[in-house]
Amino acid sequence: MPNILFVCHGNICRSTMAESVFSDMLNKRNVKNINVSSAATHNEEIGNPPHYGTREKLRREGIPVIPHKSRLLTQADGDQYDFIIGMDEENLHHMHRILGEDHKHKISLLLDYTPDPRAIADPWYTGNFDQTYQDIAEGCTGLLNYLYREGYLHSEKKEWFTNSEKCGIMNSREKL
């Protein structure tokens, strides 16, 4: 089973939201034995819990917030995780810098797993946690479909693959 790490600037908004959303999707499908976590590319928020806007949006959506304190992405994460997923191009730049060349094939953006690859805006600056949630839910659905389609996960419930044909990714691993 794959190990998945979501990454953003401070690890209090987008990556923690993605960790909670994706973990909830897995739990609802009774998928076990996948390590899902999140990390930051910068140290300003290290040790802090998820942003109140993230916590509030997840509460409104009925998604449990994963117990979390912000932590910094480390080179060792490159060995531990199979998918290291950022939210924007700045994240990718710092992920490559921290993880090095040996792990570049593991790095992508979350929305690379959707029909419309793009960055996810940081709600720390935009204040728009609703849009961030929509983008993250779209990306997590695409990632889940990708994992099923590529054989990382198995299920007899074919309806989980709804729209998976649209999730043919051209991700940042292929852009390098």
mmCIF file of C-alpha atoms in Angstrom:
data_model
loop_
_atom_site.group_PDB
_atom_site.id
_atom_site.type_symbol
_atom_site.label_atom_id
_atom_site.label_comp_id
_atom_site.label_asym_id
_atom_site.label_seq_id
_atom_site.Cartn_x
_atom_site.Cartn_y
_atom_site.Cartn_z
ATOM 1 C CA MET A 1 0.000 0.000 0.000
ATOM 2 C CA PRO A 2 1.306 3.457 -0.826
ATOM 3 C CA ASN A 3 2.457 6.061 1.684
ATOM 4 C CA ILE A 4 1.187 9.546 0.830
ATOM 5 C CA LEU A 5 2.504 12.901 2.044
ATOM 6 C CA PHE A 6 0.694 16.171 1.323
ATOM 7 C CA VAL A 7 2.872 19.298 1.407
ATOM 8 C CA CYS A 8 2.234 23.045 1.494
ATOM 9 C CA HIS A 9 4.006 26.167 2.732
ATOM 10 C CA GLY A 10 3.182 26.072 6.453
ATOM 11 C CA ASN A 11 1.331 22.758 6.920
ATOM 12 C CA ILE A 12 -1.647 24.391 8.617
ATOM 13 C CA CYS A 13 -4.102 25.060 5.739
ATOM 14 C CA ARG A 14 -3.963 23.134 2.464
ATOM 15 C CA SER A 15 -1.852 20.081 3.285
ATOM 16 C CA THR A 16 -3.659 19.424 6.571
ATOM 17 C CA MET A 17 -6.993 19.838 4.786
ATOM 18 C CA ALA A 18 -5.865 17.354 2.116
ATOM 19 C CA GLU A 19 -4.648 14.921 4.778
ATOM 20 C CA SER A 20 -8.020 15.066 6.550
ATOM 21 C CA VAL A 21 -10.107 14.869 3.345
ATOM 22 C CA PHE A 22 -8.116 11.985 1.867
ATOM 23 C CA SER A 23 -8.057 10.081 5.173
ATOM 24 C CA ASP A 24 -11.840 10.494 5.411
ATOM 25 C CA MET A 25 -12.268 9.154 1.858
ATOM 26 C CA LEU A 26 -10.150 6.110 2.724
ATOM 27 C CA ASN A 27 -12.006 5.515 5.998
ATOM 28 C CA LYS A 28 -15.399 5.679 4.255
ATOM 29 C CA ARG A 29 -14.182 3.018 1.809
ATOM 30 C CA ASN A 30 -12.668 0.907 4.627
ATOM 31 C CA VAL A 31 -9.200 1.198 3.060
ATOM 32 C CA LYS A 32 -6.534 0.385 5.632
ATOM 33 C CA ASN A 33 -2.738 0.237 5.712
ATOM 34 C CA ILE A 34 -2.106 3.526 3.931
ATOM 35 C CA ASN A 35 0.058 6.027 5.738
ATOM 36 C CA VAL A 36 -1.271 9.539 5.024
ATOM 37 C CA SER A 37 0.477 12.551 6.506
ATOM 38 C CA SER A 38 1.404 16.154 5.749
ATOM 39 C CA ALA A 39 4.365 18.515 6.076
ATOM 40 C CA ALA A 40 5.567 22.077 5.454
ATOM 41 C CA THR A 41 8.257 23.488 3.201
ATOM 42 C CA HIS A 42 8.858 26.402 5.611
ATOM 43 C CA ASN A 43 9.244 26.574 9.367
ATOM 44 C CA GLU A 44 7.059 29.566 10.378
ATOM 45 C CA GLU A 45 4.201 27.403 11.685
ATOM 46 C CA ILE A 46 6.091 24.378 13.020
ATOM 47 C CA GLY A 47 4.264 22.883 16.015
ATOM 48 C CA ASN A 48 1.003 24.734 15.324
ATOM 49 C CA PRO A 49 -2.363 23.014 14.817
ATOM 50 C CA PRO A 50 -4.384 23.352 11.609
ATOM 51 C CA HIS A 51 -5.580 26.889 10.821
ATOM 52 C CA TYR A 52 -8.990 27.738 12.295
ATOM 53 C CA GLY A 53 -10.347 28.302 8.768
ATOM 54 C CA THR A 54 -9.311 24.759 7.815
ATOM 55 C CA ARG A 55 -10.823 23.313 10.979
ATOM 56 C CA GLU A 56 -14.072 25.252 10.479
ATOM 57 C CA LYS A 57 -14.466 24.282 6.812
ATOM 58 C CA LEU A 58 -13.854 20.609 7.564
ATOM 59 C CA ARG A 59 -16.358 20.758 10.447
ATOM 60 C CA ARG A 60 -19.001 22.226 8.113
ATOM 61 C CA GLU A 61 -18.328 19.422 5.626
ATOM 62 C CA GLY A 62 -18.578 16.738 8.315
ATOM 63 C CA ILE A 63 -14.961 15.660 7.889
ATOM 64 C CA PRO A 64 -12.941 14.872 11.029
ATOM 65 C CA VAL A 65 -9.789 16.952 11.415
ATOM 66 C CA ILE A 66 -6.773 14.681 11.767
ATOM 67 C CA PRO A 67 -4.941 15.440 15.042
ATOM 68 C CA HIS A 68 -1.964 17.395 13.795
ATOM 69 C CA LYS A 69 0.907 19.720 14.610
ATOM 70 C CA SER A 70 2.764 21.312 11.716
ATOM 71 C CA ARG A 71 6.093 19.718 10.849
ATOM 72 C CA LEU A 72 8.832 20.425 8.344
ATOM 73 C CA LEU A 73 9.406 18.276 5.249
ATOM 74 C CA THR A 74 12.721 16.414 5.578
ATOM 75 C CA GLN A 75 14.971 14.552 3.184
ATOM 76 C CA ALA A 76 14.063 11.329 5.041
ATOM 77 C CA ASP A 77 10.449 11.795 3.887
ATOM 78 C CA GLY A 78 11.675 11.030 0.386
ATOM 79 C CA ASP A 79 12.540 7.500 1.494
ATOM 80 C CA GLN A 80 9.380 6.974 3.557
ATOM 81 C CA TYR A 81 6.687 8.214 1.128
ATOM 82 C CA ASP A 82 5.708 6.934 -2.310
ATOM 83 C CA PHE A 83 3.675 10.023 -3.301
ATOM 84 C CA ILE A 84 4.783 13.483 -2.144
ATOM 85 C CA ILE A 85 2.089 15.877 -3.244
ATOM 86 C CA GLY A 86 2.321 19.663 -3.191
ATOM 87 C CA MET A 87 -0.292 22.340 -3.735
ATOM 88 C CA ASP A 88 1.454 24.918 -5.962
ATOM 89 C CA GLU A 89 4.614 25.565 -7.977
ATOM 90 C CA GLU A 90 6.384 27.224 -5.047
ATOM 91 C CA ASN A 91 5.800 24.068 -2.996
ATOM 92 C CA LEU A 92 7.257 21.987 -5.839
ATOM 93 C CA HIS A 93 10.369 24.153 -5.976
ATOM 94 C CA HIS A 94 11.043 23.735 -2.252
ATOM 95 C CA MET A 95 10.105 20.042 -2.272
ATOM 96 C CA HIS A 96 12.724 19.405 -4.972
ATOM 97 C CA ARG A 97 15.269 21.447 -3.029
ATOM 98 C CA ILE A 98 14.633 19.560 0.233
ATOM 99 C CA LEU A 99 14.202 16.053 -1.180
ATOM 100 C CA GLY A 100 16.842 16.130 -3.903
ATOM 101 C CA GLU A 101 17.090 14.466 -7.289
ATOM 102 C CA ASP A 102 16.672 10.905 -5.997
ATOM 103 C CA HIS A 103 13.017 11.506 -5.159
ATOM 104 C CA LYS A 104 11.835 13.777 -7.981
ATOM 105 C CA HIS A 105 9.764 10.955 -9.515
ATOM 106 C CA LYS A 106 7.591 10.916 -6.360
ATOM 107 C CA ILE A 107 6.724 14.618 -6.463
ATOM 108 C CA SER A 108 3.530 15.999 -8.019
ATOM 109 C CA LEU A 109 0.792 18.565 -7.494
ATOM 110 C CA LEU A 110 -2.550 17.390 -6.093
ATOM 111 C CA LEU A 111 -4.538 18.734 -9.013
ATOM 112 C CA ASP A 112 -2.263 16.871 -11.460
ATOM 113 C CA TYR A 113 -4.585 13.934 -10.728
ATOM 114 C CA THR A 114 -7.552 15.771 -12.275
ATOM 115 C CA PRO A 115 -8.591 16.698 -15.817
ATOM 116 C CA ASP A 116 -7.670 20.337 -15.038
ATOM 117 C CA PRO A 117 -4.174 20.440 -13.480
ATOM 118 C CA ARG A 118 -3.485 23.711 -11.664
ATOM 119 C CA ALA A 119 -2.287 25.145 -8.374
ATOM 120 C CA ILE A 120 -4.440 25.300 -5.271
ATOM 121 C CA ALA A 121 -4.506 28.859 -3.936
ATOM 122 C CA ASP A 122 -3.361 29.341 -0.351
ATOM 123 C CA PRO A 123 -6.332 30.369 1.818
ATOM 124 C CA TRP A 124 -3.894 31.955 4.276
ATOM 125 C CA TYR A 125 -3.698 34.755 1.702
ATOM 126 C CA THR A 126 -7.054 34.460 -0.094
ATOM 127 C CA GLY A 127 -9.248 33.743 2.928
ATOM 128 C CA ASN A 128 -11.300 31.474 0.643
ATOM 129 C CA PHE A 129 -11.373 28.136 2.452
ATOM 130 C CA ASP A 130 -14.464 27.109 0.454
ATOM 131 C CA GLN A 131 -12.580 27.232 -2.866
ATOM 132 C CA THR A 132 -9.566 25.539 -1.301
ATOM 133 C CA TYR A 133 -11.812 22.749 -0.051
ATOM 134 C CA GLN A 134 -13.417 22.318 -3.488
ATOM 135 C CA ASP A 135 -9.999 22.068 -5.149
ATOM 136 C CA ILE A 136 -8.680 19.661 -2.525
ATOM 137 C CA ALA A 137 -11.775 17.435 -2.707
ATOM 138 C CA GLU A 138 -11.407 17.348 -6.508
ATOM 139 C CA GLY A 139 -7.713 16.504 -6.240
ATOM 140 C CA CYS A 140 -8.218 13.832 -3.586
ATOM 141 C CA THR A 141 -10.947 12.201 -5.676
ATOM 142 C CA GLY A 142 -8.625 12.197 -8.683
ATOM 143 C CA LEU A 143 -5.781 10.770 -6.589
ATOM 144 C CA LEU A 144 -8.024 8.043 -5.201
ATOM 145 C CA ASN A 145 -9.194 7.127 -8.721
ATOM 146 C CA TYR A 146 -5.574 7.095 -9.898
ATOM 147 C CA LEU A 147 -4.536 4.750 -7.074
ATOM 148 C CA TYR A 148 -7.356 2.349 -7.935
ATOM 149 C CA ARG A 149 -6.778 2.560 -11.674
ATOM 150 C CA GLU A 150 -3.030 1.961 -11.346
ATOM 151 C CA GLY A 151 -3.493 -1.002 -8.995
ATOM 152 C CA TYR A 152 -2.195 0.552 -5.771
ATOM 153 C CA LEU A 153 -5.653 -0.061 -4.262
ATOM 154 C CA HIS A 154 -8.224 -2.745 -5.044
ATOM 155 C CA SER A 155 -11.996 -2.766 -4.854
ATOM 156 C CA GLU A 156 -14.945 -4.632 -6.278
ATOM 157 C CA LYS A 157 -17.090 -1.466 -6.067
ATOM 158 C CA LYS A 158 -16.696 -0.145 -9.586
ATOM 159 C CA GLU A 159 -18.778 2.975 -8.875
ATOM 160 C CA TRP A 160 -15.787 4.348 -6.988
ATOM 161 C CA PHE A 161 -14.185 4.875 -10.378
ATOM 162 C CA THR A 162 -16.761 7.408 -11.533
ATOM 163 C CA ASN A 163 -15.082 9.866 -13.911
ATOM 164 C CA SER A 164 -11.738 8.072 -13.595
ATOM 165 C CA GLU A 165 -11.413 8.194 -17.376
ATOM 166 C CA LYS A 166 -11.143 11.965 -16.997
ATOM 167 C CA CYS A 167 -8.254 11.625 -14.553
ATOM 168 C CA GLY A 168 -5.531 10.800 -17.059
ATOM 169 C CA ILE A 169 -2.774 12.788 -15.418
ATOM 170 C CA MET A 170 0.039 14.745 -16.941
ATOM 171 C CA ASN A 171 1.723 15.425 -13.679
ATOM 172 C CA SER A 172 4.742 17.431 -12.663
ATOM 173 C CA ARG A 173 6.857 14.269 -12.576
ATOM 174 C CA GLU A 174 6.418 14.097 -16.349
ATOM 175 C CA LYS A 175 7.082 17.830 -16.782
ATOM 176 C CA LEU A 176 10.645 17.591 -15.495
#
